[in-house]
Every structure is written in structure tokens, then in C-alpha cells.
Amino acid sequence: MSPETVQSWIDQQVKTNNVVLFMKGTKEMPQCGFSGRVTQILNYLGIDFKDINVLEDMSVREGIKAYTNWPTIPQLYVKGEFVGGADIISEMFQSGELEQHLAEKGVEVSKAVA
Amino acid sequence: MPMSAKEIEDLIRARLPDAEITIKDLAGDGDHYAAQVISESFRGKSRVQQHQIIYDALRGNMGGALHALALQTGAPD
């Protein structure tokens, strides 16, 4: 995709899905430790999310970094808002802030462990 | 071209002169580091904003020469 179309494509993905993870690989087969860690956290919390494999399209891989002025992958979006990369999501998960943030945004969390 | 811990520290210090910076080399390959940065200029900023200040300080090396930088940031207690 051209730089312009990729920005509007990303914007559309982020705005039409509750939870979107731009990652390396897929949720079934993450291909990077950091992407894998965020996928694990989302699966543990039982969150339905759209995975976008940036390795499939270099313009998306570069475009997403410009979209939020954030230089690394993975990137998690909830209700159109950038929440963070692997470090921030891990920190938020450990402190319980991630569940709180999701609840505030009206995203359903069905923890695997009751 | 991998980066040394000192190069990372110098770039961050140039942007945050008051910062307390601790850098750990995770893999010994100049590519995977963990950094803890404590600075007054983080006060009142979200984690995303704090990390963006560090990424700007690293002037484009992040994601290129530097593959992984696990960041922990905050204001002094």
C-alpha cells in the first residue's frame, strides 16, 4: 500500500475493531517474544482481539510506527486508542491497570481463571 | 551496527540531564537492553508519553540499530 492509503487503512482497522494488536506473526503463531507476550496476556484475560501481522506488509510495518510515533512492534489499540507496547502492557497487566482500563472502555474480560 | 550501553545513556542524558539512568545489557549482543530512567520531567506524563521521550532521545536508533529496549520510566518518589 502507498503511505497515504496505509495510514487510512490503519485508522480504519483501529476504529472499527474494539481491540487490535499490530504484531509480528499471528495470535496462533506469534513470531517474536514481545508479540507473544502481549498475545498471552490478551488470551489469559479472554479478550477477543483482531491480530494484524505486520510481517505480511512492510508498508503496514512502517506505517504503524508513523501512525503513533512509536518505533516498535507490537502495538495494542483499545477503542481506537494506542495503549502501549510489550513493556507497558506487561506492566499494566501485572498492576491490574490493564483490566481496569479495558473495563472502563467497555471491553469484555472473561478471565480464564475464575 | 549495535549500540553500547554508554551510547544509549549519553543520548538519554543529553535529553534528560537530571535523569537517573540504569542500563542492563540483556543479551550481550548490543541489541537487547533494559533501561530504567527516573526523571522529574516524567511527572504527570502517561507511560506512553514517557517512553516516547526516551525514543525521541534515541533519535531513530530505536527499532533500527537497537532491536529491543525494555523500558521502565517514572518520576522520582
Short mmCIF file of C-alpha atoms in Angstrom, two decimals, chain B:
data_model
loop_
_atom_site.label_atom_id
_atom_site.label_comp_id
_atom_site.label_asym_id
_atom_site.label_seq_id
_atom_site.Cartn_x
_atom_site.Cartn_y
_atom_site.Cartn_z
CA MET B 1 25.56 -1.53 13.95
CA PRO B 2 24.72 -2.44 17.59
CA MET B 3 24.83 0.26 20.29
CA SER B 4 26.80 0.29 23.53
CA ALA B 5 25.14 0.89 26.90
CA LYS B 6 27.16 4.11 27.16
CA GLU B 7 25.85 5.44 23.82
CA ILE B 8 22.28 4.83 24.99
CA GLU B 9 22.95 6.52 28.33
CA ASP B 10 24.61 9.54 26.66
CA LEU B 11 21.68 10.03 24.27
CA ILE B 12 19.13 9.82 27.10
CA ARG B 13 21.21 12.11 29.34
CA ALA B 14 21.51 14.69 26.54
CA ARG B 15 17.70 14.89 26.52
CA LEU B 16 17.15 14.43 30.29
CA PRO B 17 20.17 15.95 32.12
CA ASP B 18 18.64 15.29 35.58
CA ALA B 19 17.78 11.63 34.86
CA GLU B 20 18.90 8.70 36.95
CA ILE B 21 19.68 6.07 34.31
CA THR B 22 20.36 2.35 34.84
CA ILE B 23 21.06 0.22 31.77
CA LYS B 24 21.30 -3.58 31.73
CA ASP B 25 22.63 -5.49 28.73
CA LEU B 26 20.19 -8.40 28.40
CA ALA B 27 21.91 -10.45 25.75
CA GLY B 28 25.48 -9.16 25.36
CA ASP B 29 24.86 -8.52 21.66
CA GLY B 30 24.46 -4.74 21.77
CA ASP B 31 20.86 -5.17 20.65
CA HIS B 32 18.81 -6.09 23.71
CA TYR B 33 18.88 -3.78 26.69
CA ALA B 34 16.71 -2.92 29.67
CA ALA B 35 16.78 0.66 30.87
CA GLN B 36 15.31 2.30 33.92
CA VAL B 37 15.05 6.09 33.70
CA ILE B 38 13.87 8.26 36.58
CA SER B 39 13.40 11.94 35.81
CA GLU B 40 11.41 14.88 37.13
CA SER B 41 10.27 15.69 33.59
CA PHE B 42 8.17 12.49 33.59
CA ARG B 43 5.94 13.75 36.39
CA GLY B 44 2.30 13.90 35.30
CA LYS B 45 3.01 12.18 31.97
CA SER B 46 1.50 8.86 30.89
CA ARG B 47 3.78 5.85 30.41
CA VAL B 48 3.34 6.15 26.63
CA GLN B 49 4.44 9.80 26.74
CA GLN B 50 7.39 8.96 28.99
CA HIS B 51 8.58 6.20 26.66
CA GLN B 52 8.12 8.48 23.62
CA ILE B 53 10.51 10.99 25.23
CA ILE B 54 13.10 8.22 25.50
CA TYR B 55 12.51 7.07 21.91
CA ASP B 56 12.88 10.66 20.66
CA ALA B 57 16.11 10.97 22.68
CA LEU B 58 17.44 7.88 20.91
CA ARG B 59 16.95 9.70 17.60
CA GLY B 60 15.68 6.94 15.36
CA ASN B 61 18.00 4.20 16.64
CA MET B 62 15.09 2.51 18.35
CA GLY B 63 13.77 -0.31 16.18
CA GLY B 64 16.81 0.02 13.91
CA ALA B 65 20.27 -0.34 15.49
CA LEU B 66 18.52 -1.08 18.75
CA HIS B 67 16.15 -4.03 18.42
CA ALA B 68 14.87 -4.26 21.96
CA LEU B 69 14.92 -1.78 24.81
CA ALA B 70 12.76 -2.81 27.77
CA LEU B 71 11.85 0.48 29.39
CA GLN B 72 10.87 1.34 32.95
CA THR B 73 10.29 5.04 33.48
CA GLY B 74 8.94 7.29 36.19
CA ALA B 75 9.32 10.46 38.24
CA PRO B 76 11.31 10.41 41.50
CA ASP B 77 9.16 9.47 44.53
#
